[in-house]
Coordinates of C-alpha atoms in Angstrom, one line a residue:
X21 CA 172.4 -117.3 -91.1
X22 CA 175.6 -117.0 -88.8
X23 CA 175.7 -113.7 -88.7
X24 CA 174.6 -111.7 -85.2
X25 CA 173.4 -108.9 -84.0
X26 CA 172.5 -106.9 -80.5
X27 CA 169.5 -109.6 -80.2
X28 CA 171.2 -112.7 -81.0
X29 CA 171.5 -114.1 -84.7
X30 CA 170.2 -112.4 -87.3
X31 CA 166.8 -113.4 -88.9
X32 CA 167.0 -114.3 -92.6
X33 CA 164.0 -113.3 -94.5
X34 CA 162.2 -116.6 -94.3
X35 CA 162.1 -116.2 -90.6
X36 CA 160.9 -112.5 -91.1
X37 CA 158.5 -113.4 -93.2
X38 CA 157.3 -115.7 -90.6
X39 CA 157.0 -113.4 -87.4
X40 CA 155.2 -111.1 -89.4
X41 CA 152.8 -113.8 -90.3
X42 CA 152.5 -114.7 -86.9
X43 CA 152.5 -111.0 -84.7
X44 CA 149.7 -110.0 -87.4
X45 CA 147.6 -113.1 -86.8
X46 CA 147.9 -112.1 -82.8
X47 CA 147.1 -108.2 -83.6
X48 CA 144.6 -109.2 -85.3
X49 CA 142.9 -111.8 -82.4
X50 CA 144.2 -108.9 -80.0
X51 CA 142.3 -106.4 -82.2
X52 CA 138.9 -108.4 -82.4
X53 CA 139.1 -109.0 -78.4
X54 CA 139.6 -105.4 -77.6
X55 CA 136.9 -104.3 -79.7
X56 CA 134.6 -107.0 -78.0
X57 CA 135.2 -105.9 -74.5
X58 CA 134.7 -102.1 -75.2
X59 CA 131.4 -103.4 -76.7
X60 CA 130.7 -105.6 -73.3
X61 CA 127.0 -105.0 -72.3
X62 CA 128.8 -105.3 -68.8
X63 CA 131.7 -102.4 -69.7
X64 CA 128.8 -100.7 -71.0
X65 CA 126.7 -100.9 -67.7
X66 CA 129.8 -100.1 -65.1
X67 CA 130.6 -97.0 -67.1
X68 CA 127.5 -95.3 -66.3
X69 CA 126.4 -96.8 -62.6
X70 CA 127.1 -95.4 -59.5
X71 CA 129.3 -97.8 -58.1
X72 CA 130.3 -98.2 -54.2
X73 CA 132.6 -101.1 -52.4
X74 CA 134.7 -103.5 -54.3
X75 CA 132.8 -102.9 -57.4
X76 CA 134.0 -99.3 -57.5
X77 CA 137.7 -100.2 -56.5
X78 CA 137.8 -103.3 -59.0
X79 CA 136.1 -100.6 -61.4
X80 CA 138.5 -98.0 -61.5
X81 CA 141.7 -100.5 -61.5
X82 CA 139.6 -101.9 -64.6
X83 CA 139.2 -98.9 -66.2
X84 CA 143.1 -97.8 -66.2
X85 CA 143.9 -101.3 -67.4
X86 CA 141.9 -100.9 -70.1
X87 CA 142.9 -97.7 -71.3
X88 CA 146.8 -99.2 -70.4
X89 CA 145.2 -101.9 -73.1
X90 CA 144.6 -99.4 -75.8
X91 CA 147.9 -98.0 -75.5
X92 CA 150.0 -101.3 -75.5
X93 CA 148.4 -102.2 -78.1
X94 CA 148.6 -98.5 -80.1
X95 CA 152.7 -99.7 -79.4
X96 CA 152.5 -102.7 -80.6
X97 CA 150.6 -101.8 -84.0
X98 CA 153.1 -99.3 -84.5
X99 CA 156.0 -102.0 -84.2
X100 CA 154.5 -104.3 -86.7
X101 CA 153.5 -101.4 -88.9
X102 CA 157.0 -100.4 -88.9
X103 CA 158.3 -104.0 -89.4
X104 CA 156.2 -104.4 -92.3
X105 CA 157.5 -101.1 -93.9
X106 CA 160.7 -102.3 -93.6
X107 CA 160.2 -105.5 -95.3
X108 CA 158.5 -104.1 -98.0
X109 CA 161.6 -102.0 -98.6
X110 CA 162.8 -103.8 -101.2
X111 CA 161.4 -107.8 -102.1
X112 CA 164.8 -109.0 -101.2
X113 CA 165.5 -107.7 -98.0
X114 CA 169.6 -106.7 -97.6
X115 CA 171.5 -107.3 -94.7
X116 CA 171.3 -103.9 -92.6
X117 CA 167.1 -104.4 -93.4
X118 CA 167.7 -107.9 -91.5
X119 CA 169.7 -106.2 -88.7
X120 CA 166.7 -103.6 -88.3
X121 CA 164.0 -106.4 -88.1
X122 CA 165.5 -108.5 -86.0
X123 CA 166.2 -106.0 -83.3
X124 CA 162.6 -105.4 -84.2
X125 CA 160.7 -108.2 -83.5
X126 CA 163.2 -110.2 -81.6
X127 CA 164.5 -107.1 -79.0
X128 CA 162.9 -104.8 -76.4
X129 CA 162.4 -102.1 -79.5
X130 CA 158.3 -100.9 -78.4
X131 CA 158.1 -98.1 -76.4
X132 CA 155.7 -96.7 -74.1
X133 CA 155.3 -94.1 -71.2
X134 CA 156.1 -95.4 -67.9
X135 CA 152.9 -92.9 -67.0
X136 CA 150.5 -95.2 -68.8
X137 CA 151.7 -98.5 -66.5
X138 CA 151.5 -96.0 -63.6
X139 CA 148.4 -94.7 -63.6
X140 CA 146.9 -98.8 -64.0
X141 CA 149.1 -99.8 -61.4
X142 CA 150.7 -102.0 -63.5
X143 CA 154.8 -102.8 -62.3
X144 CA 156.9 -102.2 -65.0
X145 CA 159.6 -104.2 -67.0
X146 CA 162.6 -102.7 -65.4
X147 CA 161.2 -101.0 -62.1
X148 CA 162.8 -97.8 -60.7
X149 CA 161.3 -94.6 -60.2
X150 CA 162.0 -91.6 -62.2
X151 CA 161.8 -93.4 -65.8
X152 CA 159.3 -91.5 -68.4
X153 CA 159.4 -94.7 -70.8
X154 CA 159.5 -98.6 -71.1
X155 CA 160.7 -100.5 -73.7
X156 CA 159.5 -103.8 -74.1
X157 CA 159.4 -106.5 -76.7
X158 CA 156.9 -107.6 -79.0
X159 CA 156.3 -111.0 -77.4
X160 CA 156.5 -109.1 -73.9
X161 CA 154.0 -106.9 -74.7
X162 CA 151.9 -109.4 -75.9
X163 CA 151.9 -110.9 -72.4
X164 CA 150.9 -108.0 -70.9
X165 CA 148.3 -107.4 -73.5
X166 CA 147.1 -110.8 -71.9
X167 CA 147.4 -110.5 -68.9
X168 CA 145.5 -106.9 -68.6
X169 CA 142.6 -108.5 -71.4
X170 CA 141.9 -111.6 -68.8
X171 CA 141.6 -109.3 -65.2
X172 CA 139.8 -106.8 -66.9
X173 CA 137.5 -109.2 -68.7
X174 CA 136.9 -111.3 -65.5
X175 CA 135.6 -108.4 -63.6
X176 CA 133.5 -107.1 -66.5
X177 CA 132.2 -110.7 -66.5
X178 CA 131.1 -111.2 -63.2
X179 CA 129.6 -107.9 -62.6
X180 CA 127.4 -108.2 -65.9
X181 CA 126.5 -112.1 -64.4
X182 CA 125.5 -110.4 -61.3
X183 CA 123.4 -107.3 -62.6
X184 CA 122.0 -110.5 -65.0
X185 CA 120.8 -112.8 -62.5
X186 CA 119.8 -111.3 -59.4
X187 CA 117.9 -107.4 -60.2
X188 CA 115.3 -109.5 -62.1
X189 CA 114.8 -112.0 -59.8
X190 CA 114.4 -109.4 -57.5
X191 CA 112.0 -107.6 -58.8
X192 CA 109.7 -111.1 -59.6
X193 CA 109.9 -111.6 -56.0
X194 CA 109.3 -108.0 -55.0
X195 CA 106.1 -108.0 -57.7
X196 CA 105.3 -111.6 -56.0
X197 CA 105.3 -109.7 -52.6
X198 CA 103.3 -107.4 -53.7
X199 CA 100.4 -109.5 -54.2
X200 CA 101.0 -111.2 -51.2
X201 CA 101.1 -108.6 -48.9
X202 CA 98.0 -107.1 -50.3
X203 CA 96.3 -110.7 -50.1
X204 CA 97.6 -110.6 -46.7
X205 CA 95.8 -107.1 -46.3
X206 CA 92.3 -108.5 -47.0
X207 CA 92.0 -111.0 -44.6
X208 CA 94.0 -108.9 -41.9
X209 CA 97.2 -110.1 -41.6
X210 CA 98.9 -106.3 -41.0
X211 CA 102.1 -105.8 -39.3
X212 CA 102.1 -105.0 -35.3
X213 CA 98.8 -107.5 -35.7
X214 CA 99.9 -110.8 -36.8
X215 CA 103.7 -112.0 -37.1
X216 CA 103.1 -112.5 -41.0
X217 CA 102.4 -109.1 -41.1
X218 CA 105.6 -108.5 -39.7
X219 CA 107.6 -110.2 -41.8
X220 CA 105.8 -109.0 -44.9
X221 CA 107.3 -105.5 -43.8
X222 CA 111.3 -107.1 -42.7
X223 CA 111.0 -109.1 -46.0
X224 CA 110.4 -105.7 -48.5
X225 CA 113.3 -103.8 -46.6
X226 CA 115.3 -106.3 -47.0
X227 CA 114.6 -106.8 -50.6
X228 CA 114.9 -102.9 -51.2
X229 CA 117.9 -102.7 -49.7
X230 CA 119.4 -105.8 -51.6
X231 CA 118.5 -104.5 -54.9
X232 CA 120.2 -101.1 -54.4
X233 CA 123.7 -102.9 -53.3
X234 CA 123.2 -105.1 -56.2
X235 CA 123.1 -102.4 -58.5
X236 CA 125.6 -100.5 -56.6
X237 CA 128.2 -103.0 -55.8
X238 CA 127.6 -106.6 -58.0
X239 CA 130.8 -107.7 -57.0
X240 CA 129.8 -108.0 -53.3
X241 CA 127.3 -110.7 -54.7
X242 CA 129.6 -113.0 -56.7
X243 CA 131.8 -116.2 -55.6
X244 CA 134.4 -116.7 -57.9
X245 CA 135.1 -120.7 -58.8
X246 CA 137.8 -122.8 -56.9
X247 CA 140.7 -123.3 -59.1
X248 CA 138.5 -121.7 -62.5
X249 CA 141.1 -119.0 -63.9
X250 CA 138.9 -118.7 -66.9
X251 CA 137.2 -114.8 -67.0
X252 CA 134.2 -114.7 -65.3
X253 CA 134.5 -118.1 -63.5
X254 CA 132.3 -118.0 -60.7
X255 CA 128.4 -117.8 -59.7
X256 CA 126.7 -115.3 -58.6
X257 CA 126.0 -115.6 -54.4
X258 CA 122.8 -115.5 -53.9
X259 CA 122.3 -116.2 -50.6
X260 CA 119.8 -113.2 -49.2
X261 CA 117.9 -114.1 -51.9
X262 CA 117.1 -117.0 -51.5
X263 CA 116.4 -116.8 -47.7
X264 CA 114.0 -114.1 -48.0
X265 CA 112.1 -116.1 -50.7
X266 CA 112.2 -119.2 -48.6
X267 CA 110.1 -116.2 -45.8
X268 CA 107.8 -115.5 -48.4
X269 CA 106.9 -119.1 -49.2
X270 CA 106.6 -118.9 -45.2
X271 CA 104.0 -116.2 -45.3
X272 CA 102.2 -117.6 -48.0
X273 CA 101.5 -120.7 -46.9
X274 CA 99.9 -119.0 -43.8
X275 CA 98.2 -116.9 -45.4
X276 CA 96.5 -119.6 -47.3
X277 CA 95.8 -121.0 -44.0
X278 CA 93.7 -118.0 -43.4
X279 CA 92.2 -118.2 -46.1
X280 CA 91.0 -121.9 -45.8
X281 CA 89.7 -120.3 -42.2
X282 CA 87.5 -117.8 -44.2
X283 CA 86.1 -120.5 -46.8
X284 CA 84.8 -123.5 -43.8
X285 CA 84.7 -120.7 -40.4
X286 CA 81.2 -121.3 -40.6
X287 CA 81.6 -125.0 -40.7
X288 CA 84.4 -125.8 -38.2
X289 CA 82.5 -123.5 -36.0
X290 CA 79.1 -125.7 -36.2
X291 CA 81.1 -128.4 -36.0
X292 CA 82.4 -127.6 -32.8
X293 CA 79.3 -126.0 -31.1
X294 CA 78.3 -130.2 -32.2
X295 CA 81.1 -131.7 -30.6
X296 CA 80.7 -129.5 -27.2
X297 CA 76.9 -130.0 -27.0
X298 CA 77.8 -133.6 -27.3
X299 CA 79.9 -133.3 -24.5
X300 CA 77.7 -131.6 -22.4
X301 CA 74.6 -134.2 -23.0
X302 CA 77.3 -136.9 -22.0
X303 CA 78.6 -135.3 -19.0
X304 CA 74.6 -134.7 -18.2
X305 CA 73.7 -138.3 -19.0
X306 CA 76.8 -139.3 -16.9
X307 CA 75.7 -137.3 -13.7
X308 CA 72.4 -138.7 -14.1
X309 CA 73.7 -142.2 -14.4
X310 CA 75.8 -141.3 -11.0
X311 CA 72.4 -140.7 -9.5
X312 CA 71.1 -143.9 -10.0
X313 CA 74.1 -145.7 -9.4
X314 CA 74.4 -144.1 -5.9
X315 CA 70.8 -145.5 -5.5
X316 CA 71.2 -148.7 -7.1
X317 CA 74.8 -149.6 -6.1
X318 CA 75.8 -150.6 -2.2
X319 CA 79.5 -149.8 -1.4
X320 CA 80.8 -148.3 -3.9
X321 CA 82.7 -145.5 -4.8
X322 CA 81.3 -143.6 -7.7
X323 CA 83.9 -140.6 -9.2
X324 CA 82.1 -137.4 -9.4
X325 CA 80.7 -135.7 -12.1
X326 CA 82.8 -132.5 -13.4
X327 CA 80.5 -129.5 -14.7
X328 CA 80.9 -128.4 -18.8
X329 CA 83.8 -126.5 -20.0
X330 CA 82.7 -122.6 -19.4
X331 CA 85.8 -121.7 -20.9
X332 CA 85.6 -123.4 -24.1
X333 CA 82.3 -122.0 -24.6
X334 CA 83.8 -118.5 -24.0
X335 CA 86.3 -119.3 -27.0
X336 CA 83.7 -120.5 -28.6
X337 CA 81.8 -117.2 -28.7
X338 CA 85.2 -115.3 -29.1
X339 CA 85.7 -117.4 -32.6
X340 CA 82.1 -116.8 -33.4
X341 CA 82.7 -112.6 -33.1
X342 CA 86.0 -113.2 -35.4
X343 CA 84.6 -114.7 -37.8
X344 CA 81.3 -111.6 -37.9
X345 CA 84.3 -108.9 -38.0
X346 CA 86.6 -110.5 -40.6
X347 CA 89.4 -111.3 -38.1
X348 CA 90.3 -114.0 -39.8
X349 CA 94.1 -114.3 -38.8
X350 CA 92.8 -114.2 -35.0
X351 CA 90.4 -116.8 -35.7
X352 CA 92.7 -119.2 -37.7
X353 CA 94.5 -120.4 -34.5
X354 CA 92.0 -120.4 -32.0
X355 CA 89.8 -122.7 -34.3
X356 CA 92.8 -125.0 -34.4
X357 CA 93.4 -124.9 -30.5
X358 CA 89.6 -125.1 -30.3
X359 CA 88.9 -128.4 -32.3
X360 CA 91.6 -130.1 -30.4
X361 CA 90.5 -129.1 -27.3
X362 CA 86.8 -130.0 -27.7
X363 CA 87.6 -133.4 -28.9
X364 CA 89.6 -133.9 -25.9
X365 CA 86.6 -132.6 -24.2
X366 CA 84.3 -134.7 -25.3
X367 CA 86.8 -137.8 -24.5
X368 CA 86.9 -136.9 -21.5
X369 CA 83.1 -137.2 -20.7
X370 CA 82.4 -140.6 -22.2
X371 CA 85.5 -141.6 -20.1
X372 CA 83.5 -140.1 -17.2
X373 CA 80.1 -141.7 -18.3
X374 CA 82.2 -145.0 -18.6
X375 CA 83.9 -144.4 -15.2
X376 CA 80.0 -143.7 -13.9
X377 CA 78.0 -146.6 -15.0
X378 CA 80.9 -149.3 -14.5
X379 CA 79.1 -150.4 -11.5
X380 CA 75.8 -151.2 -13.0
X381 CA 77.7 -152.7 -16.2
X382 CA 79.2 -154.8 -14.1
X383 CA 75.7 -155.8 -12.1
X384 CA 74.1 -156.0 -15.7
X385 CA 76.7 -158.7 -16.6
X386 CA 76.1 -160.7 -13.4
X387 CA 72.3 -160.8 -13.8
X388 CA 73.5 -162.2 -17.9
X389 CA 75.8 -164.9 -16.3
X390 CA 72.8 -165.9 -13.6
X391 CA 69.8 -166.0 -16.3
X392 CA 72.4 -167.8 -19.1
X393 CA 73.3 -170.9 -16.4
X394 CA 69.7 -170.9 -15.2
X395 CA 68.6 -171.5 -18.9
X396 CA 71.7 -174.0 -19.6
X397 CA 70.2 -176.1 -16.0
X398 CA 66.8 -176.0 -17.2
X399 CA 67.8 -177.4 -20.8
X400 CA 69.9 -180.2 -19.2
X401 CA 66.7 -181.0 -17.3
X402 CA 68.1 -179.6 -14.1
X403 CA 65.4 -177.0 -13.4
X404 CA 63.8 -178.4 -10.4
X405 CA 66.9 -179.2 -8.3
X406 CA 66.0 -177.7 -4.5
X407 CA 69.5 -176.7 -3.4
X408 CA 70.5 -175.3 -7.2
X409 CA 66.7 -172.9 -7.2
X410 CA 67.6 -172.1 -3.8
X411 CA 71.1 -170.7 -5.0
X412 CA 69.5 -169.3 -8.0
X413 CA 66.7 -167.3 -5.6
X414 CA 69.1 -165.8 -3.2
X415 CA 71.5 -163.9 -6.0
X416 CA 68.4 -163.4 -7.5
X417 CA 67.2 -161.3 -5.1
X418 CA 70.5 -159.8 -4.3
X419 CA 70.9 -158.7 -8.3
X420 CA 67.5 -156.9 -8.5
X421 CA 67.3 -155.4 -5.4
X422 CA 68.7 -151.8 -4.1
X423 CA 70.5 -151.5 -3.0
X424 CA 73.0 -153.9 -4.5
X425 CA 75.9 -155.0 -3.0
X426 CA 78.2 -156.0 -6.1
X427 CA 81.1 -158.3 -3.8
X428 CA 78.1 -159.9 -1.8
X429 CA 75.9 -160.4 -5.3
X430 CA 79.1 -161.8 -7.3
X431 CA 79.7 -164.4 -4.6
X432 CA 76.2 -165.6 -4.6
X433 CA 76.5 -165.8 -8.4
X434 CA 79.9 -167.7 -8.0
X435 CA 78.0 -170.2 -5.5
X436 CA 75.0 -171.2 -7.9
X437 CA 77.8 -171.7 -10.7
X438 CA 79.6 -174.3 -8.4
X439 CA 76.9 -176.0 -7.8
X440 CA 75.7 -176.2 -11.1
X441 CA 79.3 -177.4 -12.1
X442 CA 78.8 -179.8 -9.2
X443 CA 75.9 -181.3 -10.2
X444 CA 77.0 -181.5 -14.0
X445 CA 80.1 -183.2 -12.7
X446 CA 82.4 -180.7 -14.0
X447 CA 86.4 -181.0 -13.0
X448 CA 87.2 -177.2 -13.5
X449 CA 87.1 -175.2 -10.5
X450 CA 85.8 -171.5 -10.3
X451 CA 87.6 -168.6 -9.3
X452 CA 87.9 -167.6 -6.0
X453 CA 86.0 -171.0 -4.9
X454 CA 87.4 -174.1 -3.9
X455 CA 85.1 -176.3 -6.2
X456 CA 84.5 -176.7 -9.7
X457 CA 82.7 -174.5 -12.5
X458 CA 81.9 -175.3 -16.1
X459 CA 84.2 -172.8 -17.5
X460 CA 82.6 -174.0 -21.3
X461 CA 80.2 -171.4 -20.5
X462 CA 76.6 -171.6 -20.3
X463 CA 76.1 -172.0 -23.9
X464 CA 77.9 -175.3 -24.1

């Protein structure tokens, strides 16, 4: 059609007939979408909390876009109800009918109070103070409509997200806290006692005072999604939470320690009352070895003896008393520094009895090495040799007599094994001498 109007050409009916198709299709979307959001569980649950912080601010911006919402879209049904009218005039439309639709559904022909934008801090079309109206178009308003729908949705979104995931996991882990702290009760781990204790009580405030700024504020907790302008893209943060239930696994797990103390006290403590009276006969048996080493051994320097642990046997008795008054979170570490400590202690006095007897171990395996050559002589018919018994006589003597002198008795030793090599015409020379030995050994 060439002819124009105020708007540009004028729309023949075809075209009218289309727009009309088209802006009803979008009411109707616009219509089903507002009706959804006032429905929102989320809409529903910010209209009656008692909202602080961002929440509140995003709230009441929310709330004016909303209502901003209602009365574009009051506008705009009025437009199209008006178009429709207008086209229904008559089933062929006439020319000024065209000029009226066109301006219409094409031009900035909707109007609504400037107040309404105002009060949702929305900017309007034209800008400039003192205007009591704006006029927009249909497909302008439309954008709007939009744009309004998709902040408004977003924050109704996350908040609902928020109030969905994190109240109830709060109140499983408070219920789980619960238990524990009364678990924790019964075997005594009590704040100012035990540091569990403690953080039983720093992990319930903590978790009180999250849930009331989860309720209060949900839009503290949530982290929108990088680059996600979809409503409601985003997760809900929940960092606090999970710390303080990674504190609670803490606790648990030591309380179950205690309790493992309270099934096998009795046990662990017999054990070690074992281990330390093992110690103690060692350490005995070691200073009585010392005795007879002194008496037994010439020149030689025997280490001394320590006494048994009095202290241990003091925490010994200490664990013994926490376990008859229930102290069970006392008694968990000291059993654990305890069994450590008494193995150690019973190291330490076989590594004394060791250190102790090493003389006579070492006299014990001379008077072996003498005996075993003697027997290997006599079985190679070398028995009665003068100079070899002579040999064999003197460390004799010097082997079973006291006291011993080990250096003196080890040479005389060496001596009859060189001349036993000697006579069995041996090429290996001994240690320490200048003439051979039979280093095959006297089994050979």
């Amino acid at each position: 059609m060439g002819d124009t109007g105020p708007t540009g050409p004028v729309m023949d009916r075809d075209e009218v007939d289309r727009a009309l198709a088209r802006l009803g299709a979008e009411h109707e979307a616009i219509e089903t979408s507002l009706l959804a959001l006032q429905d929102h569980a989320g809409r529903r649950l910010l209209e009656g909390a008692e909202l602080t912080g961002v929440t509140a601010e995003r709230w009441s911006a929310a709330e004016a876009s909303i209502t901003l919402l209602w009365t574009y879209f009051d506008a705009y049904t009025g437009a199209l109800r008006t178009a429709r009218e207008i086209r229904s005039r008559r089933r062929w439309s006439s020319r000024e009918d065209l000029v009226e639709l066109t301006e219409l559904l094409r031009g900035e022909a909707v109007t609504v109070a400037s107040g309404a934008a105002a009060t949702a801090h929305a900017p309007t079309l034209h800008g400039g103070p003192g205007r009591l109206s704006e006029r927009y178009s249909l497909v302008t308003l439309v954008d709007r409509m939009n744009q309004l729908y998709a902040t408004s949705l977003d924050m109704v979104v996350a908040a609902d997200a928020v109030w969905s995931a994190l109240p109830a996991r709060i109140d499983l882990l408070a219920a789980e806290l619960q238990r524990t702290r009364k678990l924790a009760h019964s075997v005594g781990v009590r704040p100012g006692e035990h540091p569990a204790g403690d953080d039983l009580e720093r992990i319930t405030r903590t978790l009180t005072r999250l849930r009331e700024q989860v309720i209060s504020d949900p839009l503290a907790f949530w982290t929108p999604a990088q680059g996600s302008s979809a409503p409601g893209g985003g997760r809900p943060d929940t960092t606090v939470y999970d710390r303080e239930a990674r504190a609670l696994e803490e606790v648990r797990r030591e309380i179950d320690a205690v309790l493992a103390v309270r099934q096998d006290a009795e046990q662990r403590i017999v054990r070690l009352r074992d281990v330390l009276s093992r110690a103690d006969r060692t350490l005995a048996e070691a200073r009585t070895a010392r005795g007879e080493v002194l008496a037994k051994i010439a020149a030689t320097e025997v280490p001394v003896v320590g006494g048994p642990p009095i202290v241990l046997q003091e925490q010994l008795a200490a664990a013994a008393e926490y376990r008859r008054h229930a102290q069970w979170h006392r008694l968990s570490p000291l059993l654990e520094s305890l069994e450590e400590k008494a193995e150690d202690e019973l190291l330490r006095a076989r590594e004394s009895l060791t250190a102790v007897t090493a003389p006579l171990a070492v006299r014990a395996e001379l008077r072996g090495r003498l005996d075993a050559y003697k027997a290997k002589m006599a079985r190679l018919g070398h028995a009665e040799d003068p100079e070899l018994a002579e040999k064999y006589e003197k460390a004799r003597r010097m082997l079973w007599s006291a006291p011993c002198d080990l250096r003196v008795a080890e040479q005389a030793v060496l001596r009859y094994q060189h001349a036993a090599a000697e006579l069995l015409g041996t090429a290996r020379r001994v240690p320490g001498q200048g003439g051979p030995v039979d280093r095959t050994g006297p089994g050979a």
